[in-house]
mmCIF file of C-alpha atoms in Angstrom:
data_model
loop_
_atom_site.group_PDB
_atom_site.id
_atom_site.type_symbol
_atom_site.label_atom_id
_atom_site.label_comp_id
_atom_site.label_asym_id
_atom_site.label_seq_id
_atom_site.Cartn_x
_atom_site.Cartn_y
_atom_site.Cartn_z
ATOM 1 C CA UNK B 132 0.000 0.000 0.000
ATOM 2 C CA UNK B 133 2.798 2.259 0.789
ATOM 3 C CA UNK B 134 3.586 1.800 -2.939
ATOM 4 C CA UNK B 135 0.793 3.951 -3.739
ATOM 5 C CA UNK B 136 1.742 7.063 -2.175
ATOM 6 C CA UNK B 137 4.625 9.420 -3.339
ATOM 7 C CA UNK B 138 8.404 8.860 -2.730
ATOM 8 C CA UNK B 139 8.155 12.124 -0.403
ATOM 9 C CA UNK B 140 5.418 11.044 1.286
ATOM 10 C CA UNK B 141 6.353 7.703 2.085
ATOM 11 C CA UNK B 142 9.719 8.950 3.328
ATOM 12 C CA UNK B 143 7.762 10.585 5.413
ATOM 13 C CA UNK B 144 5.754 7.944 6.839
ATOM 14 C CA UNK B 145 8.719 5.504 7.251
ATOM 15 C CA UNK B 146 10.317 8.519 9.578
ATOM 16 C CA UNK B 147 7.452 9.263 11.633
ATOM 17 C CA UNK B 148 6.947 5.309 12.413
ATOM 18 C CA UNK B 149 10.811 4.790 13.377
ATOM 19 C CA UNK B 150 9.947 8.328 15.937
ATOM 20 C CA UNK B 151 6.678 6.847 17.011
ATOM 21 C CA UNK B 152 8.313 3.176 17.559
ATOM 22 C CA UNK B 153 11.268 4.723 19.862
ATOM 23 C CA UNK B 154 9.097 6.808 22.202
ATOM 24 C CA UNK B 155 6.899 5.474 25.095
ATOM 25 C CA UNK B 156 4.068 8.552 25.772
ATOM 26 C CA UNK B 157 2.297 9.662 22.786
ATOM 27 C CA UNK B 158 -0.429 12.383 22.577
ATOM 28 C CA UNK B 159 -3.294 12.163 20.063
ATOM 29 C CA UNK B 160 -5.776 14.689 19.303
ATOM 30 C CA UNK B 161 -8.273 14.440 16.341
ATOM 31 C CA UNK B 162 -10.471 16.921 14.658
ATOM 32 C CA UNK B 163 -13.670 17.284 12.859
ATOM 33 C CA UNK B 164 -11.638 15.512 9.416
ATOM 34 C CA UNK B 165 -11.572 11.812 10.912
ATOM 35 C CA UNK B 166 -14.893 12.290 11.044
ATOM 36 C CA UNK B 167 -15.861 13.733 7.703
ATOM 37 C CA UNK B 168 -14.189 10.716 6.150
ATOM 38 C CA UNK B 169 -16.529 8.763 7.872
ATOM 39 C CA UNK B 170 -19.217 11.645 5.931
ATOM 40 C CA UNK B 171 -19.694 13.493 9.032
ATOM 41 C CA UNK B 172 -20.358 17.203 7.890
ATOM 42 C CA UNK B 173 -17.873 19.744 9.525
ATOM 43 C CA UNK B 174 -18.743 22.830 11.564
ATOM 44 C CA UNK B 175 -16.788 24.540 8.483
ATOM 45 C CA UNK B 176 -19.012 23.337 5.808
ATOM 46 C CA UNK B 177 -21.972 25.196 4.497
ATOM 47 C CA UNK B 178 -25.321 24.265 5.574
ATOM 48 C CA UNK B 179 -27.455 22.538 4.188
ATOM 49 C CA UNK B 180 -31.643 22.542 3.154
ATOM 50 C CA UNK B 181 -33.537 24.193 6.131
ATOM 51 C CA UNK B 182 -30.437 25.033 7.816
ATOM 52 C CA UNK B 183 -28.420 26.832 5.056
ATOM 53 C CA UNK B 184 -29.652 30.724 6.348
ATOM 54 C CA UNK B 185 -28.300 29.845 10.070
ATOM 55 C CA UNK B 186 -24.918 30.666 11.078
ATOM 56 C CA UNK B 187 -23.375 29.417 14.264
ATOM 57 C CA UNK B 188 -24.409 31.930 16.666
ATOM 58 C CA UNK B 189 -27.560 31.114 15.881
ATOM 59 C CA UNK B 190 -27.120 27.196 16.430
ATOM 60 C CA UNK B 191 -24.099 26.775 18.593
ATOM 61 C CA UNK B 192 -24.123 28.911 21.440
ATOM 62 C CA UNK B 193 -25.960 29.139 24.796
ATOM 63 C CA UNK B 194 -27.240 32.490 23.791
ATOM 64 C CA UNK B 195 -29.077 31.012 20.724
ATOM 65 C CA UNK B 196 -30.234 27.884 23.271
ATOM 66 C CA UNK B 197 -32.015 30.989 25.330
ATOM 67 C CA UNK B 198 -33.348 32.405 22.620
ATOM 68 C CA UNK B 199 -34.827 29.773 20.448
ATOM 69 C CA UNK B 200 -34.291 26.481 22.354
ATOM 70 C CA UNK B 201 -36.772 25.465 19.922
ATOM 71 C CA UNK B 202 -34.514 26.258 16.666
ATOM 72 C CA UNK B 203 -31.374 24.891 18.644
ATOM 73 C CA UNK B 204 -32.670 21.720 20.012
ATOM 74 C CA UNK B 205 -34.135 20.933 16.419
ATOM 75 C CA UNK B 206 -30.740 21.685 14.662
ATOM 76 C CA UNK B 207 -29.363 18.497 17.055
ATOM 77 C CA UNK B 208 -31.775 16.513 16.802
ATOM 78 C CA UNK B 209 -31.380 16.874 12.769
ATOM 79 C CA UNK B 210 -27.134 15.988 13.527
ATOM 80 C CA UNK B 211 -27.812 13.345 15.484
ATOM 81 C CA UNK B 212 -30.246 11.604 11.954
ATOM 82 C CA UNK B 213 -27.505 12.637 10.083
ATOM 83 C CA UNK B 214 -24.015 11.142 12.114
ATOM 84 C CA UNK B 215 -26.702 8.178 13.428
ATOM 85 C CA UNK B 216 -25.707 5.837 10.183
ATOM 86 C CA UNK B 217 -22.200 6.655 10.129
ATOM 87 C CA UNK B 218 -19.359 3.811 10.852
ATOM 88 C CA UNK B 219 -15.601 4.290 11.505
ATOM 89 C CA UNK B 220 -13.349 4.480 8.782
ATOM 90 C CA UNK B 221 -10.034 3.182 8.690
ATOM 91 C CA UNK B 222 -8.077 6.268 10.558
ATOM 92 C CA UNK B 223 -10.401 5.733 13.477
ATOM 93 C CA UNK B 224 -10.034 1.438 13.671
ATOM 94 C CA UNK B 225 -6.191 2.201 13.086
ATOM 95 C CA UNK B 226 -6.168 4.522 16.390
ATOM 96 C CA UNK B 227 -8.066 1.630 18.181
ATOM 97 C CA UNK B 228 -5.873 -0.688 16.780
ATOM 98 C CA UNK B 229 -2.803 1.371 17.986
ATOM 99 C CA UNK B 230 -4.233 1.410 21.671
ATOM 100 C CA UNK B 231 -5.013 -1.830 21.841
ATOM 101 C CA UNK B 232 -1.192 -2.797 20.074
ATOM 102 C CA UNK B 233 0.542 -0.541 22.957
ATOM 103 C CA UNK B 234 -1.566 -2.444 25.971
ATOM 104 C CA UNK B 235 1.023 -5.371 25.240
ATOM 105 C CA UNK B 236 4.083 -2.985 25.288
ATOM 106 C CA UNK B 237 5.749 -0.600 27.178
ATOM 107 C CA UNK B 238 3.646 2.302 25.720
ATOM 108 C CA UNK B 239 1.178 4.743 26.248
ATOM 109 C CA UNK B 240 -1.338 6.121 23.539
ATOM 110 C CA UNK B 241 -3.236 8.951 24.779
ATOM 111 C CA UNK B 242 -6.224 9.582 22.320
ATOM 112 C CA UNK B 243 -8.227 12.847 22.709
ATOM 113 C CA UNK B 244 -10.739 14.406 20.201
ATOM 114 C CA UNK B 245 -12.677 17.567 19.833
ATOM 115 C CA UNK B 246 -15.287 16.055 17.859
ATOM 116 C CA UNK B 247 -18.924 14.659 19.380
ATOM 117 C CA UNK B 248 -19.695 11.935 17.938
ATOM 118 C CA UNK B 249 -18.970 8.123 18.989
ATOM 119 C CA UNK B 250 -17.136 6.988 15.943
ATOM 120 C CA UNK B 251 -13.786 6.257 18.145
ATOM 121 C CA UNK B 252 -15.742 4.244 20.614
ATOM 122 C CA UNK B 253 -17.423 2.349 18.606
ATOM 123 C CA UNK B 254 -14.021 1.470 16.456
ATOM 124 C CA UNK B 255 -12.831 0.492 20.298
ATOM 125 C CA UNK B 256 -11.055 3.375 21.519
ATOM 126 C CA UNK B 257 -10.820 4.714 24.702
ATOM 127 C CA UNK B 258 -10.610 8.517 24.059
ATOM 128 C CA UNK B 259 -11.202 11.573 25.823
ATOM 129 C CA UNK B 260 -14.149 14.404 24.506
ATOM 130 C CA UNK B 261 -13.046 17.832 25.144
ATOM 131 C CA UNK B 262 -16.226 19.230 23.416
ATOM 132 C CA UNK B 263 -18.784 16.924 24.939
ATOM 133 C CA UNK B 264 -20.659 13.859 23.249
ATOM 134 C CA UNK B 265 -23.774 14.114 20.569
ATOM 135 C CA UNK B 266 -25.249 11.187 21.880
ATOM 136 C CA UNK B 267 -25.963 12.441 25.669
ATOM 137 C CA UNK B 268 -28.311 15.783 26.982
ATOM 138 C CA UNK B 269 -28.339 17.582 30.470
ATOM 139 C CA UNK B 270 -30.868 20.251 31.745
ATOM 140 C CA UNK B 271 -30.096 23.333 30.342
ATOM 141 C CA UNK B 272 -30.801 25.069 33.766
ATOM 142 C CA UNK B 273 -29.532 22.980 36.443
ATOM 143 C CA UNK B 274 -26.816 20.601 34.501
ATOM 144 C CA UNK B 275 -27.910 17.245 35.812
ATOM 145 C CA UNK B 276 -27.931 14.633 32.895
ATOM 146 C CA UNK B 277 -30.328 13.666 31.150
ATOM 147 C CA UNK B 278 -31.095 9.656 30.496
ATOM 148 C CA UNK B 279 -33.604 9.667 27.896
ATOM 149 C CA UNK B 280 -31.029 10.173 25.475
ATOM 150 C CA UNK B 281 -31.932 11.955 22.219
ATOM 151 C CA UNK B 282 -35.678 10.408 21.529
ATOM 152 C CA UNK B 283 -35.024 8.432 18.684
ATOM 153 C CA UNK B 284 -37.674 6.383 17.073
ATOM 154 C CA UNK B 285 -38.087 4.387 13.621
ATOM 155 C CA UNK B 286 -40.656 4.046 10.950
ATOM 156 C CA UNK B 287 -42.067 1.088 9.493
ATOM 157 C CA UNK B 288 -39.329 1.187 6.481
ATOM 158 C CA UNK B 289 -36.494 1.260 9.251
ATOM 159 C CA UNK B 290 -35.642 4.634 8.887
ATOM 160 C CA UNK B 291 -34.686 6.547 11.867
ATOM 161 C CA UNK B 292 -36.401 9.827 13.153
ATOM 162 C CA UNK B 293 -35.502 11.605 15.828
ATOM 163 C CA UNK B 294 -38.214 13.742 17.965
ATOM 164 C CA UNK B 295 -38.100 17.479 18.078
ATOM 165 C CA UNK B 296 -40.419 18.780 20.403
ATOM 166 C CA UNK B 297 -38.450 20.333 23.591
ATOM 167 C CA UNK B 298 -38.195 18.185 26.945
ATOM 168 C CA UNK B 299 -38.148 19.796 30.535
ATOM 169 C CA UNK B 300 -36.079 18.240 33.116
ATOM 170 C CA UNK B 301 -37.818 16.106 35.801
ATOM 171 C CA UNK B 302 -36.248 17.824 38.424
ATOM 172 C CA UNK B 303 -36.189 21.619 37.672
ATOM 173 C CA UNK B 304 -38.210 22.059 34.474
ATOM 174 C CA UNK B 305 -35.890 23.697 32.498
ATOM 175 C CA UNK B 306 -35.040 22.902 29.197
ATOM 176 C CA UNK B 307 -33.142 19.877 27.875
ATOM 177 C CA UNK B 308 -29.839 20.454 25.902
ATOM 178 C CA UNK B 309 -27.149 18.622 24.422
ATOM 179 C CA UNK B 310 -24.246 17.550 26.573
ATOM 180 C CA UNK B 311 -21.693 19.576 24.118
ATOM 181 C CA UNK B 312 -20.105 22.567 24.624
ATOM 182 C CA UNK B 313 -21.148 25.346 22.783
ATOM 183 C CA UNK B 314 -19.169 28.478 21.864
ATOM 184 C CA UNK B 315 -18.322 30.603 24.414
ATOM 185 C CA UNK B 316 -18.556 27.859 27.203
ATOM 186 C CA UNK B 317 -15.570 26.259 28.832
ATOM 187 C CA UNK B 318 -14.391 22.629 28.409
ATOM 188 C CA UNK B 319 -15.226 20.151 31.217
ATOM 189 C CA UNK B 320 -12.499 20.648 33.409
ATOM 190 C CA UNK B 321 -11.702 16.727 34.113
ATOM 191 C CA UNK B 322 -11.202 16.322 30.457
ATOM 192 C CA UNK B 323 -9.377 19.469 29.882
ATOM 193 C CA UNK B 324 -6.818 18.262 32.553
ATOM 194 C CA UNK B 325 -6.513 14.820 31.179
ATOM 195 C CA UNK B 326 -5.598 16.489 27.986
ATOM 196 C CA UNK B 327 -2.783 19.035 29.076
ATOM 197 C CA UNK B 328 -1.343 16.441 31.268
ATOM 198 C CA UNK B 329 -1.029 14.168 28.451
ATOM 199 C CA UNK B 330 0.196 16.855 26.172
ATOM 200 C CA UNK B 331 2.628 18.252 28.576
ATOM 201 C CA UNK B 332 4.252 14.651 29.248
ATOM 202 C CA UNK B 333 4.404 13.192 25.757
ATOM 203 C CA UNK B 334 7.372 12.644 23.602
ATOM 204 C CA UNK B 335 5.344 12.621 20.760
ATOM 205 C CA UNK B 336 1.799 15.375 20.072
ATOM 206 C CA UNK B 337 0.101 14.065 16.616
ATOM 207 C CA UNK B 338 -2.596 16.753 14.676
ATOM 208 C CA UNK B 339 -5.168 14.491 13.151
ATOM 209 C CA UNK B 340 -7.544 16.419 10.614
ATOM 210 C CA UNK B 341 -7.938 19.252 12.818
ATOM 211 C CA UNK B 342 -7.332 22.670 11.403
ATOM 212 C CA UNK B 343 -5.526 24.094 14.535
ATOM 213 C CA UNK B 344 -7.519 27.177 14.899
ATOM 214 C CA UNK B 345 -9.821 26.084 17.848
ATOM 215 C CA UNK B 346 -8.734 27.088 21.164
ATOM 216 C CA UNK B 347 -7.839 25.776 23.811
ATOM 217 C CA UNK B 348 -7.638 22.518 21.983
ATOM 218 C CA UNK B 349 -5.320 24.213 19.747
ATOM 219 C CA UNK B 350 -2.558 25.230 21.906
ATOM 220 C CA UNK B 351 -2.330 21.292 23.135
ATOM 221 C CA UNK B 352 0.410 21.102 20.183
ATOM 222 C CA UNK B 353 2.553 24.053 21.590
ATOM 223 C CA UNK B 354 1.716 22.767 25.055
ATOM 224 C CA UNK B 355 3.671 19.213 23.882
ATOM 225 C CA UNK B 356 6.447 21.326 21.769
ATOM 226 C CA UNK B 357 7.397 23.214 24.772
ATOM 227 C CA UNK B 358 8.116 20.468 26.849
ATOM 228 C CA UNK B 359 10.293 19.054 24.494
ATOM 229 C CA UNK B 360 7.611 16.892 21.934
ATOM 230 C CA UNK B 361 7.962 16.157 18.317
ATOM 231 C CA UNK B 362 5.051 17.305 16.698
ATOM 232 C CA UNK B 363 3.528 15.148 13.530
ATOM 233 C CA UNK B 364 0.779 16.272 11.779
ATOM 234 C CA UNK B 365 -1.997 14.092 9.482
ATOM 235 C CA UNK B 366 -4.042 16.506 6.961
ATOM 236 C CA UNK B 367 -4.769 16.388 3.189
ATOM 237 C CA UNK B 368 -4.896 20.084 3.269
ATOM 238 C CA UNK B 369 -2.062 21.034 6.240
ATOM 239 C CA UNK B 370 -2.184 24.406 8.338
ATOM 240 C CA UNK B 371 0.057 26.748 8.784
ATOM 241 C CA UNK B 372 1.613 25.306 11.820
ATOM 242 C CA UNK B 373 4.832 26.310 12.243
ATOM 243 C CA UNK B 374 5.725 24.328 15.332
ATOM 244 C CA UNK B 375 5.102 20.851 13.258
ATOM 245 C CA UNK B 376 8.245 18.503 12.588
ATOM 246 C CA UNK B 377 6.803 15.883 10.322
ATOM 247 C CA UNK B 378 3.670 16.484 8.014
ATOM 248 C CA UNK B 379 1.900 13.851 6.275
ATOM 249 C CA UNK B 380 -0.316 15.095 3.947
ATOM 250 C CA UNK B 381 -2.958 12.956 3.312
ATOM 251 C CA UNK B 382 -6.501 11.686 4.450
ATOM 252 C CA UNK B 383 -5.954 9.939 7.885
ATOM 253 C CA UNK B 384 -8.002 6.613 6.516
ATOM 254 C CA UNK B 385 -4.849 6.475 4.395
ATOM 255 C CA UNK B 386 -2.243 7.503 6.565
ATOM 256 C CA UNK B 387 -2.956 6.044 9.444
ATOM 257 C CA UNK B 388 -3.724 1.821 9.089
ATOM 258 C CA UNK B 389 -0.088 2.460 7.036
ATOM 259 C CA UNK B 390 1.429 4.017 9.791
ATOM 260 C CA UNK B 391 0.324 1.697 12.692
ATOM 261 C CA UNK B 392 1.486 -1.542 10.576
ATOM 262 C CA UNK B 393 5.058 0.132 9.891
ATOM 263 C CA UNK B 394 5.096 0.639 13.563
ATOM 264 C CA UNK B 395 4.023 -2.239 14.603
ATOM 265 C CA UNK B 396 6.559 -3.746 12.200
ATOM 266 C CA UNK B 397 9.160 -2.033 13.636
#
């Protein structure tokens, strides 16, 4: 397969295994492009039918969510029909793969991801969600979670729907939201910590598909290169990251399931 790339690229590939091989702590953070290779839209692509005259303040932000919980809570719901079909791809099996390689040696794969769906999971990673998890909703008002997930249903042809009209919490009445975290809220502390300490103690940071312009998540990479990390980075379209040693410029689904079998050749 390697055979199919270009000289320069799989020069590139073969160096970033022999790193990856000879360190023990590496830090992994992916962005919304693992997932569009699954055909996940991204935050960053135009909207679509009813949704193609909102922006995100008007969708993605707990101002909109008090104006129109309505509009907001019917955008998710219309996400969660579109990611609920979606399967991993290659990039995200080759992750779980990784992890589950580095269990029976001396090394550490620390997998964290800024997008919301549950396409690692399901693959069989363990990863950390910085920007909270499609699949899950908590009171809008008082924060306690809410179980009855996101109300889907299906139709007698098997396709799945997914309810719109608003729920109240059962213990404070306030609207129902999703469990993500909007713009202009903070990241769940726990998870934000994992991810720092991770970054700040890994001999290795790795960019997948994310275009390095979201912060915090963002500064995770010069987090790692300041305490001494090699940075790699895996996009077809690569950012202007200057702190990056190696970039491999390609989809991750065919990047990655090359990369973990040179490393695990190695």
């Amino acid at each position: 397969m390697l055979a199919e790339l270009s000289p320069a690229l799989i020069a590139e590939v073969k160096l970033a295994a022999q790193l990856l091989a000879s360190k023990k702590r590496i830090c992994i953070l992916t962005g919304a492009g693992i997932s569009a290779e699954s055909g996940i839209p991204t935050f960053r692509d135009k909207q679509t039918g009813l949704w193609e005259n909102y922006g995100v303040e008007d969708l993605a932000t707990p101002e909109a969510f008090t104006r129109d919980p309505r509009l907001v809570w019917s955008w998710y719901q219309w996400r969660r029909q579109v990611v609920a079909d979606k399967a991993p791809n290659p990039a995200h099996h080759a992750l779980a793969q990784w992890q589950y390689h580095a269990q029976t040696s001396d090394q550490q794969v620390t997998l964290i991801t800024q997008n919301v769906d549950d396409l690692h999971e399901q693959a069989g990673s363990a990863v950390t969600h910085l920007h909270g998890y499609l699949w899950r909703n908590r009171c809008g008002r008082c924060e306690i979670p809410y179980q009855d997930k996101s109300r889907a249903s299906y139709d007698n042809q098997g396709t799945m729907s997914f309810d719109e009209t608003l729920l109240n919490c059962p213990h404070c009445d306030g609207y129902i939201r999703p469990d993500i975290v909007w713009f202009g809220e903070a990241l769940p502390v726990q998870a934000w910590q994992a991810a720092e300490d991770a970054a700040a103690n890994c001999e290795v940071f790795i960019s997948i598909g994310t275009s390095s312009l979201v912060y915090p998540a963002a500064g995770l990479a010069q987090l790692a290169k300041q305490n001494g990390a090699q940075v790699i980075e895996i996009n077809p379209d690569p950012t202007p990251n200057t702190i990056v040693d190696i970039t491999l410029a390609e989809k991750a689904g065919v990047i990655l399931p090359l990369l973990i079998e040179e490393i695990t050749a190695l």
